[in-house]
Amino acid sequence: SISAAWILHVHTLPSLTHSFTILQTKPHHHHNHHHHPTSPTRLYNNAADNQAKILQQKAKELRQEVEQFEQSKQEEKKQLQQDQEQIQKDQQDLRMRYSAEVPILKGDGSVVMERCDFAPRIKGDDGDGDGDGDDDGEKGRVQSRILAVQAPLPLGILLGQSEEMPGLTLVDEVVPGSNGAEAGVKEGDLLRACTACQVTMDMPTWQLMAGGIGQPKTSRMMFSTDGKVFEEVMDALISNRMDPQGRDVWLVLERVDDE
């Protein structure tokens, strides 16, 4: 009947509809999972990013190398400066060891205290003056030092010259309690210089033109004893008696270093 047919049609519709839906959704479902290839722009951006990272890393490494190089340069410069300062200090120490401040007579008659250098004369135990135990002439540790003392006459010291060191005057003996002993002179000291007085004729130009003979003038100066004969050294020491001011005698001594 019509009613039955309609009812059947109605009841079969959902099934058909469902089938239709399945048929329609399959292509749609397949369409949703279709794979799209990566665009060229995205590939280019990835390559550019990688290249940028590589360049940044290289730049970082280069900066580190530059920093290390600069640090190394600074350390070398600092070490060089320290070495130079040490050399200057050593030179200064050596100069202070082998020099003494003594009164120096100037051309205008004034006396000025100046530091004068005295090259060492005392030799080491190895025969070449370096004191390092061999005869190789190499520079070893310093064996002596220079000092200056003042003492009034009489000094109370006995001087002499030995064949081992020709032209050098040694202190052979110091009288206990004498002026020399009180000043610190020791047996074995080498006398390198002393004050000496000399009498000269002070003649102004107008007196010379008038035929005058001038006036005697006593000057005191430092006298180096190196290479001088013994009598000349003794005369220089004794001449200090002529000092009108009666000043103490200056003695420059070289002494074996006990340190």
CSV table of C-alpha atoms in Angstrom, one decimal:
chain,number,residue,atom,x,y,z
A,1,SER,CA,0.0,0.0,0.0
A,2,ILE,CA,1.0,3.6,-0.2
A,3,SER,CA,1.4,3.9,3.5
A,4,ALA,CA,3.6,0.8,3.7
A,5,ALA,CA,5.7,2.0,0.8
A,6,TRP,CA,6.2,5.4,2.4
A,7,ILE,CA,7.0,4.0,5.6
A,8,LEU,CA,9.6,1.7,4.0
A,9,HIS,CA,11.0,4.6,2.1
A,10,VAL,CA,11.3,6.7,5.2
A,11,HIS,CA,13.0,3.9,7.1
A,12,THR,CA,15.4,3.2,4.4
A,13,LEU,CA,16.4,6.9,4.0
A,14,PRO,CA,18.7,7.0,7.0
A,15,SER,CA,20.6,4.0,5.6
A,16,LEU,CA,21.0,5.6,2.3
A,17,THR,CA,21.8,8.8,3.8
A,18,HIS,CA,24.4,7.2,5.9
A,19,SER,CA,25.9,5.4,2.9
A,20,PHE,CA,25.9,8.6,1.0
A,21,THR,CA,27.6,10.3,3.8
A,22,ILE,CA,30.3,7.7,4.0
A,23,LEU,CA,30.8,8.0,0.3
A,24,GLN,CA,31.0,11.7,0.5
A,25,THR,CA,33.3,11.8,3.5
A,26,LYS,CA,36.0,9.5,2.2
A,27,PRO,CA,37.3,11.8,-0.4
A,28,HIS,CA,37.0,14.7,2.0
A,29,HIS,CA,38.9,12.8,4.6
A,30,HIS,CA,41.6,12.0,2.1
A,31,HIS,CA,41.8,15.6,1.1
A,32,ASN,CA,42.5,16.7,4.7
A,33,HIS,CA,45.6,14.5,4.9
A,34,HIS,CA,47.2,15.6,1.7
A,35,HIS,CA,51.0,16.5,2.2
A,36,HIS,CA,52.0,20.0,1.2
A,37,PRO,CA,55.7,20.4,0.1
A,38,THR,CA,57.8,23.0,2.1
A,39,SER,CA,57.9,26.3,0.4
A,40,PRO,CA,61.3,27.6,-1.1
A,41,THR,CA,61.1,30.7,1.1
A,42,ARG,CA,61.1,28.6,4.3
A,43,LEU,CA,64.1,26.6,3.0
A,44,TYR,CA,66.0,29.8,2.3
A,45,ASN,CA,65.2,31.2,5.7
A,46,ASN,CA,66.5,28.0,7.4
A,47,ALA,CA,69.7,28.0,5.4
A,48,ALA,CA,70.2,31.8,6.2
A,49,ASP,CA,69.6,31.1,10.0
A,50,ASN,CA,72.2,28.3,9.9
A,51,GLN,CA,74.7,30.5,8.1
A,52,ALA,CA,74.1,33.3,10.6
A,53,LYS,CA,74.7,31.0,13.5
A,54,ILE,CA,78.0,29.7,11.9
A,55,LEU,CA,79.2,33.3,11.3
A,56,GLN,CA,78.2,34.3,14.9
A,57,GLN,CA,80.2,31.3,16.3
A,58,LYS,CA,83.2,32.2,14.1
A,59,ALA,CA,83.0,35.8,15.2
A,60,LYS,CA,82.9,34.7,18.9
A,61,GLU,CA,85.9,32.5,18.4
A,62,LEU,CA,87.7,35.3,16.6
A,63,ARG,CA,86.9,37.7,19.5
A,64,GLN,CA,88.2,35.1,22.0
A,65,GLU,CA,91.5,34.7,20.0
A,66,VAL,CA,91.9,38.5,19.9
A,67,GLU,CA,91.2,38.8,23.6
A,68,GLN,CA,93.7,36.0,24.3
A,69,PHE,CA,96.3,37.7,22.0
A,70,GLU,CA,95.8,41.0,23.7
A,71,GLN,CA,96.0,39.4,27.1
A,72,SER,CA,99.2,37.6,26.1
A,73,LYS,CA,100.6,40.9,24.8
A,74,GLN,CA,99.8,42.7,28.1
A,75,GLU,CA,101.4,39.9,30.1
A,76,GLU,CA,104.5,40.0,27.9
A,77,LYS,CA,104.6,43.8,28.3
A,78,LYS,CA,104.2,43.5,32.0
A,79,GLN,CA,106.9,40.9,32.3
A,80,LEU,CA,109.2,43.0,30.1
A,81,GLN,CA,108.6,46.0,32.3
A,82,GLN,CA,109.3,44.0,35.4
A,83,ASP,CA,112.5,42.6,33.9
A,84,GLN,CA,113.6,46.2,33.0
A,85,GLU,CA,112.8,47.4,36.5
A,86,GLN,CA,114.7,44.5,38.0
A,87,ILE,CA,117.7,45.3,35.8
A,88,GLN,CA,117.6,49.0,36.8
A,89,LYS,CA,117.3,48.0,40.4
A,90,ASP,CA,120.3,45.6,40.1
A,91,GLN,CA,122.3,48.3,38.4
A,92,GLN,CA,121.3,50.8,41.1
A,93,ASP,CA,122.2,48.3,43.8
A,94,LEU,CA,125.5,47.6,42.1
A,95,ARG,CA,126.3,51.3,41.8
A,96,MET,CA,125.4,51.9,45.4
A,97,ARG,CA,127.7,49.0,46.4
A,98,TYR,CA,130.6,50.4,44.4
A,99,SER,CA,130.3,54.1,45.1
A,100,ALA,CA,130.5,56.6,48.0
A,101,GLU,CA,129.5,60.2,48.7
A,102,VAL,CA,132.7,62.3,49.3
A,103,PRO,CA,133.5,66.0,49.3
A,104,ILE,CA,134.6,67.2,45.9
A,105,LEU,CA,136.4,70.5,45.4
A,106,LYS,CA,135.0,72.5,42.5
A,107,GLY,CA,136.8,75.0,40.3
A,108,ASP,CA,135.2,78.0,42.0
A,109,GLY,CA,136.6,76.8,45.3
A,110,SER,CA,133.3,75.4,46.7
A,111,VAL,CA,133.1,71.9,48.1
A,112,VAL,CA,130.1,69.7,47.0
A,113,MET,CA,129.2,66.2,48.3
A,114,GLU,CA,129.0,63.9,45.2
A,115,ARG,CA,128.6,60.2,44.7
A,116,CYS,CA,131.8,58.8,43.1
A,117,ASP,CA,132.1,55.4,41.5
A,118,PHE,CA,135.0,53.0,42.4
A,119,ALA,CA,135.4,49.9,40.3
A,120,PRO,CA,136.1,46.8,42.5
A,121,ARG,CA,139.7,45.9,42.9
A,122,ILE,CA,139.5,43.0,45.4
A,123,LYS,CA,139.6,39.6,43.6
A,124,GLY,CA,137.6,36.5,44.5
A,125,ASP,CA,139.0,33.2,45.7
A,126,ASP,CA,139.2,31.6,42.3
A,127,GLY,CA,141.7,33.9,40.8
A,128,ASP,CA,139.5,35.6,38.2
A,129,GLY,CA,137.7,38.1,40.5
A,130,ASP,CA,134.3,36.6,40.1
A,131,GLY,CA,134.2,34.4,43.3
A,132,ASP,CA,132.3,31.6,41.8
A,133,GLY,CA,134.9,28.9,42.4
A,134,ASP,CA,136.3,28.5,38.9
A,135,ASP,CA,138.8,30.3,36.7
A,136,ASP,CA,136.5,31.0,33.9
A,137,GLY,CA,136.3,34.8,34.2
A,138,GLU,CA,132.5,34.7,34.4
A,139,LYS,CA,130.8,37.2,36.6
A,140,GLY,CA,129.8,35.8,39.9
A,141,ARG,CA,128.4,37.2,43.1
A,142,VAL,CA,129.8,40.5,44.3
A,143,GLN,CA,132.8,40.0,46.6
A,144,SER,CA,133.3,43.5,48.1
A,145,ARG,CA,131.7,46.9,48.7
A,146,ILE,CA,132.8,50.5,49.0
A,147,LEU,CA,132.3,52.6,52.1
A,148,ALA,CA,133.5,56.0,53.2
A,149,VAL,CA,134.5,56.9,56.8
A,150,GLN,CA,135.8,60.0,58.6
A,151,ALA,CA,138.4,60.1,61.4
A,152,PRO,CA,140.5,62.8,63.0
A,153,LEU,CA,144.3,62.5,63.0
A,154,PRO,CA,146.1,60.5,64.2
A,155,LEU,CA,144.4,57.6,62.5
A,156,GLY,CA,146.1,54.8,64.4
A,157,ILE,CA,146.3,52.5,61.3
A,158,LEU,CA,149.2,50.8,59.7
A,159,LEU,CA,149.2,50.7,55.9
A,160,GLY,CA,151.2,48.6,53.4
A,161,GLN,CA,151.3,47.4,49.8
A,162,SER,CA,151.5,43.7,48.9
A,163,GLU,CA,153.0,42.0,45.9
A,164,GLU,CA,149.7,40.3,45.2
A,165,MET,CA,148.0,43.6,44.5
A,166,PRO,CA,150.6,46.0,43.1
A,167,GLY,CA,149.6,49.7,43.3
A,168,LEU,CA,146.9,49.0,45.9
A,169,THR,CA,147.3,50.1,49.6
A,170,LEU,CA,146.0,47.8,52.3
A,171,VAL,CA,145.2,48.3,56.0
A,172,ASP,CA,147.6,45.9,57.6
A,173,GLU,CA,146.7,46.8,61.2
A,174,VAL,CA,144.3,48.9,63.2
A,175,VAL,CA,145.3,50.0,66.7
A,176,PRO,CA,142.4,49.1,69.1
A,177,GLY,CA,140.7,52.2,70.5
A,178,SER,CA,142.3,54.5,67.9
A,179,ASN,CA,140.5,57.1,65.8
A,180,GLY,CA,140.6,54.7,62.8
A,181,ALA,CA,139.1,51.9,64.8
A,182,GLU,CA,136.4,54.2,66.2
A,183,ALA,CA,135.5,55.2,62.6
A,184,GLY,CA,135.1,51.6,61.6
A,185,VAL,CA,138.4,50.9,59.7
A,186,LYS,CA,139.2,47.2,59.7
A,187,GLU,CA,142.3,45.2,59.0
A,188,GLY,CA,142.3,44.0,55.4
A,189,ASP,CA,140.4,47.0,54.1
A,190,LEU,CA,141.7,48.4,50.8
A,191,LEU,CA,142.3,52.2,50.8
A,192,ARG,CA,140.9,53.5,47.5
A,193,ALA,CA,141.0,57.2,48.2
A,194,CYS,CA,141.6,59.8,50.9
A,195,THR,CA,141.5,63.6,51.4
A,196,ALA,CA,144.7,65.4,50.7
A,197,CYS,CA,145.7,69.1,51.2
A,198,GLN,CA,147.7,71.1,48.7
A,199,VAL,CA,149.1,74.6,49.1
A,200,THR,CA,148.8,76.8,46.0
A,201,MET,CA,149.5,80.5,45.4
A,202,ASP,CA,146.3,82.5,45.2
A,203,MET,CA,147.2,85.3,42.8
A,204,PRO,CA,144.6,87.7,41.6
A,205,THR,CA,145.0,89.1,38.1
A,206,TRP,CA,145.8,92.6,39.3
A,207,GLN,CA,148.6,91.3,41.5
A,208,LEU,CA,150.0,89.3,38.7
A,209,MET,CA,150.2,92.4,36.5
A,210,ALA,CA,151.8,94.4,39.4
A,211,GLY,CA,154.5,91.7,39.8
A,212,GLY,CA,153.1,90.4,43.1
A,213,ILE,CA,153.8,86.9,44.3
A,214,GLY,CA,150.3,86.2,45.7
A,215,GLN,CA,149.2,84.6,48.9
A,216,PRO,CA,149.5,80.9,49.8
A,217,LYS,CA,146.1,79.0,49.8
A,218,THR,CA,145.5,75.5,51.2
A,219,SER,CA,142.9,73.5,49.3
A,220,ARG,CA,141.6,70.0,50.3
A,221,MET,CA,140.6,67.5,47.6
A,222,MET,CA,140.0,63.8,47.2
A,223,PHE,CA,143.1,61.8,46.2
A,224,SER,CA,142.8,58.5,44.5
A,225,THR,CA,145.3,55.9,45.8
A,226,ASP,CA,144.8,53.4,42.9
A,227,GLY,CA,148.2,52.8,41.2
A,228,LYS,CA,150.0,55.2,43.4
A,229,VAL,CA,153.4,54.3,45.0
A,230,PHE,CA,153.3,53.8,48.8
A,231,GLU,CA,155.2,57.0,49.6
A,232,GLU,CA,152.8,59.1,47.6
A,233,VAL,CA,149.8,57.7,49.5
A,234,MET,CA,151.5,58.3,52.9
A,235,ASP,CA,152.3,61.9,51.9
A,236,ALA,CA,148.6,62.5,50.9
A,237,LEU,CA,147.4,61.2,54.3
A,238,ILE,CA,149.9,63.3,56.2
A,239,SER,CA,149.1,66.4,54.2
A,240,ASN,CA,145.7,66.6,56.0
A,241,ARG,CA,147.7,68.1,59.0
A,242,MET,CA,147.9,71.3,56.8
A,243,ASP,CA,144.1,71.7,56.7
A,244,PRO,CA,143.5,75.1,58.3
A,245,GLN,CA,140.1,74.0,59.4
A,246,GLY,CA,141.4,70.9,61.1
A,247,ARG,CA,138.7,68.7,59.5
A,248,ASP,CA,138.5,64.9,59.8
A,249,VAL,CA,140.2,62.8,57.2
A,250,TRP,CA,138.0,61.1,54.6
A,251,LEU,CA,138.9,57.5,53.8
A,252,VAL,CA,137.3,55.5,51.0
A,253,LEU,CA,137.6,51.8,51.7
A,254,GLU,CA,136.9,48.7,49.8
A,255,ARG,CA,136.0,45.8,52.0
A,256,VAL,CA,135.4,42.1,51.5
A,257,ASP,CA,131.7,41.5,51.8
A,258,ASP,CA,130.9,39.2,54.7
A,259,GLU,CA,127.2,38.9,53.8
